[in-house]
Amino acid sequence: PRKAAGVGFLRHFLTKSKEMANKEAIAGVLDVSKTMWNRLPSGERGIDVGKSFLKRLLMQKVLASKTHECCIVLAGTTETRNDLNSPEAPDDYQHGTEAIRMDRIGTEAIRALESAEESIAEDECDIVDGIVVALNQLHKRTVGKNGAPKKYKRSVYLVTDARSRIRAAQDLGPIHNSMRNENMPVRLLVVGIDFDANATNLKEDIASANPED
């Protein structure tokens, strides 16, 4: 019996270790600025395409493992609600809303996406600010109190039509380098909405920030 119990414990330990190694923290950054509410040639609104993509992504992730976690950041909102904007720094990271803080994927994330309406939209959004707010959420969740990274896979999914000019393109280089940290790498996946027509500004800014890439 003791041997059987030991084998059972070992299986449980190996299973939990595998789950931890495959645990993923996902930050979804959705551009909700005015142009995202325009109709695409397909007849759909860009915002609806973006919402649909993120909802499908989260459903796939939660079906793959209940341990996966996510947060949702809305970039280009009329209000500002995120941890990097404070009374001490009221001008920092404006028009970014943490709709859902990092937690296990649940129905709250889906509801947060569905509840985003055009009334919350600013004329433009700063995509870089949205990415930084998302990275802050990832850092808080996946770094221990001792500063050591926890066993997570980290991903940022940016959904945008790239029509807003990046105001601080010089920040892209340091952000890019921090995401390539070998101890805590973060994947950035850009989901373009009607990108063929609208990605010029984003591509130029990224190229100027990372000319060697």
Short mmCIF file of C-alpha atoms in Angstrom, two decimals, residues 17-213:
data_model
loop_
_atom_site.label_atom_id
_atom_site.label_comp_id
_atom_site.label_asym_id
_atom_site.label_seq_id
_atom_site.Cartn_x
_atom_site.Cartn_y
_atom_site.Cartn_z
CA SER A 17 4.61 19.74 -12.93
CA LYS A 18 3.60 19.30 -16.58
CA GLU A 19 0.58 21.57 -16.09
CA MET A 20 2.76 24.27 -14.52
CA ALA A 21 5.33 24.01 -17.32
CA ASN A 22 2.56 24.46 -19.92
CA LYS A 23 0.66 27.14 -18.03
CA GLU A 24 0.12 30.21 -20.17
CA ALA A 25 -0.54 33.82 -19.25
CA ILE A 26 -2.25 35.63 -22.12
CA ALA A 27 -2.77 39.36 -22.41
CA GLY A 28 -5.27 40.48 -25.02
CA VAL A 29 -4.90 44.10 -26.13
CA LEU A 30 -7.89 45.29 -28.18
CA ASP A 31 -7.78 48.60 -30.04
CA VAL A 32 -11.22 50.16 -29.50
CA SER A 33 -10.53 53.59 -31.06
CA LYS A 34 -12.99 55.15 -33.51
CA THR A 35 -11.64 53.66 -36.74
CA MET A 36 -12.07 50.13 -35.40
CA TRP A 37 -15.83 50.68 -35.50
CA ASN A 38 -15.83 51.34 -39.25
CA ARG A 39 -17.16 48.80 -41.73
CA LEU A 40 -14.63 46.64 -43.58
CA PRO A 41 -15.03 45.67 -47.25
CA SER A 42 -16.61 42.44 -45.97
CA GLY A 43 -19.37 44.48 -44.30
CA GLU A 44 -18.25 43.59 -40.78
CA ARG A 45 -16.99 46.17 -38.33
CA GLY A 46 -13.34 45.91 -37.44
CA ILE A 47 -14.14 45.84 -33.74
CA ASP A 48 -16.43 42.83 -34.18
CA VAL A 49 -13.73 40.92 -36.05
CA GLY A 50 -11.30 41.71 -33.24
CA LYS A 51 -13.72 40.69 -30.50
CA SER A 52 -14.54 37.46 -32.32
CA PHE A 53 -10.86 36.55 -32.66
CA LEU A 54 -10.13 37.10 -28.97
CA LYS A 55 -13.23 35.20 -27.86
CA ARG A 56 -12.27 32.20 -30.03
CA LEU A 57 -8.71 32.37 -28.73
CA LEU A 58 -9.81 32.33 -25.10
CA MET A 59 -12.24 29.48 -25.71
CA GLN A 60 -9.49 27.42 -27.36
CA LYS A 61 -7.10 28.12 -24.49
CA VAL A 62 -9.55 27.23 -21.74
CA LEU A 63 -10.49 24.00 -23.54
CA ALA A 64 -6.80 23.12 -23.78
CA SER A 65 -6.20 23.72 -20.06
CA LYS A 66 -8.17 25.23 -17.21
CA THR A 67 -4.92 26.55 -15.73
CA HIS A 68 -4.38 29.14 -18.49
CA GLU A 69 -4.90 32.76 -17.43
CA CYS A 70 -5.70 35.96 -19.25
CA CYS A 71 -6.23 39.67 -18.95
CA ILE A 72 -8.00 42.03 -21.36
CA VAL A 73 -6.75 45.57 -22.00
CA LEU A 74 -8.87 47.99 -24.05
CA ALA A 75 -6.69 50.59 -25.77
CA GLY A 76 -8.28 53.88 -26.83
CA THR A 77 -11.06 54.22 -24.26
CA THR A 78 -12.47 57.57 -23.18
CA GLU A 79 -11.78 56.69 -19.55
CA THR A 80 -8.51 55.57 -17.99
CA ARG A 81 -8.38 52.64 -15.59
CA ASN A 82 -5.08 50.83 -15.22
CA ASP A 83 -2.41 50.33 -12.58
CA LEU A 84 0.19 52.45 -14.36
CA ASN A 85 -1.98 55.56 -14.27
CA SER A 86 -2.13 57.04 -10.77
CA PRO A 87 -2.76 60.33 -8.96
CA GLU A 88 1.02 60.73 -8.82
CA ALA A 89 1.30 60.25 -12.60
CA PRO A 90 -2.09 61.31 -14.04
CA ASP A 91 -0.74 61.87 -17.56
CA ASP A 92 0.78 58.41 -17.90
CA TYR A 93 -0.90 55.63 -19.88
CA GLN A 94 -4.12 57.51 -20.47
CA HIS A 95 -7.08 55.99 -22.34
CA GLY A 96 -6.17 52.43 -21.41
CA THR A 97 -8.63 50.26 -19.47
CA GLU A 98 -7.89 46.98 -17.72
CA ALA A 99 -11.25 45.40 -18.47
CA ILE A 100 -10.17 42.11 -16.89
CA ARG A 101 -7.15 41.66 -14.65
CA MET A 102 -4.98 38.59 -15.00
CA ASP A 103 -6.83 35.54 -13.72
CA ARG A 104 -7.95 32.12 -14.89
CA ILE A 105 -9.93 32.34 -18.11
CA GLY A 106 -13.65 32.53 -17.41
CA THR A 107 -16.92 33.98 -18.63
CA GLU A 108 -15.94 37.40 -17.21
CA ALA A 109 -13.36 37.85 -19.98
CA ILE A 110 -15.93 37.05 -22.69
CA ARG A 111 -18.44 39.47 -21.12
CA ALA A 112 -15.78 42.20 -20.96
CA LEU A 113 -15.20 41.88 -24.70
CA GLU A 114 -18.91 41.81 -25.53
CA SER A 115 -19.62 44.87 -23.37
CA ALA A 116 -17.19 47.15 -25.23
CA GLU A 117 -19.36 49.70 -27.08
CA GLU A 118 -18.56 52.57 -29.43
CA SER A 119 -19.43 55.12 -26.72
CA ILE A 120 -16.13 54.26 -24.97
CA ALA A 121 -13.98 55.00 -28.04
CA GLU A 122 -11.41 57.78 -28.38
CA ASP A 123 -10.46 59.14 -31.80
CA GLU A 124 -7.06 57.44 -31.51
CA CYS A 125 -5.21 55.01 -29.28
CA ASP A 126 -1.56 54.64 -28.36
CA ILE A 127 -0.85 51.00 -29.08
CA VAL A 128 2.45 51.11 -27.21
CA ASP A 129 0.69 52.26 -24.02
CA GLY A 130 -1.71 49.33 -24.36
CA ILE A 131 1.17 46.87 -24.72
CA VAL A 132 2.95 48.29 -21.66
CA VAL A 133 -0.22 48.06 -19.54
CA ALA A 134 -0.56 44.42 -20.64
CA LEU A 135 3.09 43.66 -19.88
CA ASN A 136 2.62 45.11 -16.40
CA GLN A 137 -0.22 42.65 -15.80
CA LEU A 138 1.92 39.78 -17.07
CA HIS A 139 4.81 40.81 -14.83
CA LYS A 140 2.64 41.05 -11.73
CA ARG A 141 1.21 37.59 -12.29
CA THR A 142 4.23 35.66 -13.49
CA VAL A 143 7.06 37.00 -11.32
CA GLY A 144 7.44 35.85 -7.72
CA LYS A 145 7.96 38.07 -4.69
CA ASN A 146 11.67 37.28 -4.83
CA GLY A 147 11.84 38.58 -8.40
CA ALA A 148 12.27 35.14 -9.95
CA PRO A 149 10.02 34.33 -12.94
CA LYS A 150 7.39 31.66 -12.44
CA LYS A 151 6.88 28.80 -14.91
CA TYR A 152 4.57 30.46 -17.41
CA LYS A 153 4.45 30.90 -21.14
CA ARG A 154 3.72 34.58 -21.74
CA SER A 155 1.91 36.01 -24.75
CA VAL A 156 0.49 39.37 -25.80
CA TYR A 157 -2.12 39.36 -28.57
CA LEU A 158 -2.49 42.84 -30.05
CA VAL A 159 -5.61 43.37 -32.19
CA THR A 160 -5.53 46.67 -34.10
CA ASP A 161 -6.14 48.35 -37.44
CA ALA A 162 -2.90 50.34 -36.89
CA ARG A 163 -4.45 53.64 -38.00
CA SER A 164 -3.26 55.59 -34.95
CA ARG A 165 0.26 57.00 -35.05
CA ILE A 166 2.52 55.73 -32.26
CA ARG A 167 3.39 58.86 -30.30
CA ALA A 168 6.50 57.49 -28.57
CA ALA A 169 8.08 55.24 -31.19
CA GLN A 170 11.42 55.53 -29.36
CA ASP A 171 9.94 53.37 -26.58
CA LEU A 172 9.51 50.40 -28.91
CA GLY A 173 13.20 49.45 -28.76
CA PRO A 174 13.42 49.05 -24.95
CA ILE A 175 10.03 47.29 -24.87
CA HIS A 176 11.14 44.93 -27.63
CA ASN A 177 14.35 44.11 -25.72
CA SER A 178 12.51 43.49 -22.45
CA MET A 179 10.19 41.03 -24.18
CA ARG A 180 13.20 39.10 -25.46
CA ASN A 181 14.61 38.60 -21.97
CA GLU A 182 15.74 34.97 -21.97
CA ASN A 183 14.61 34.48 -18.37
CA MET A 184 11.09 35.78 -19.03
CA PRO A 185 10.37 35.91 -22.78
CA VAL A 186 7.07 37.30 -24.02
CA ARG A 187 5.61 36.53 -27.45
CA LEU A 188 3.92 39.44 -29.21
CA LEU A 189 1.38 38.40 -31.84
CA VAL A 190 -0.18 41.18 -33.91
CA VAL A 191 -3.61 40.51 -35.38
CA GLY A 192 -4.13 43.04 -38.15
CA ILE A 193 -7.59 44.36 -38.99
CA ASP A 194 -7.62 45.41 -42.67
CA PHE A 195 -3.84 45.67 -42.43
CA ASP A 196 -3.03 45.88 -46.12
CA ALA A 197 -4.42 49.40 -46.22
CA ASN A 198 -3.61 50.62 -42.73
CA ALA A 199 -0.42 49.11 -41.33
CA THR A 200 2.03 51.61 -42.84
CA ASN A 201 2.36 53.76 -39.71
CA LEU A 202 2.87 50.77 -37.41
CA LYS A 203 5.44 49.16 -39.71
CA GLU A 204 7.41 52.42 -40.09
CA ASP A 205 7.49 53.00 -36.34
CA ILE A 206 8.63 49.45 -35.58
CA ALA A 207 11.31 49.65 -38.26
CA SER A 208 12.64 52.97 -36.93
CA ALA A 209 12.75 51.60 -33.38
CA ASN A 210 14.48 48.35 -34.41
CA PRO A 211 16.53 49.06 -37.55
CA GLU A 212 18.73 46.02 -36.97
CA ASP A 213 15.72 43.64 -36.96
#
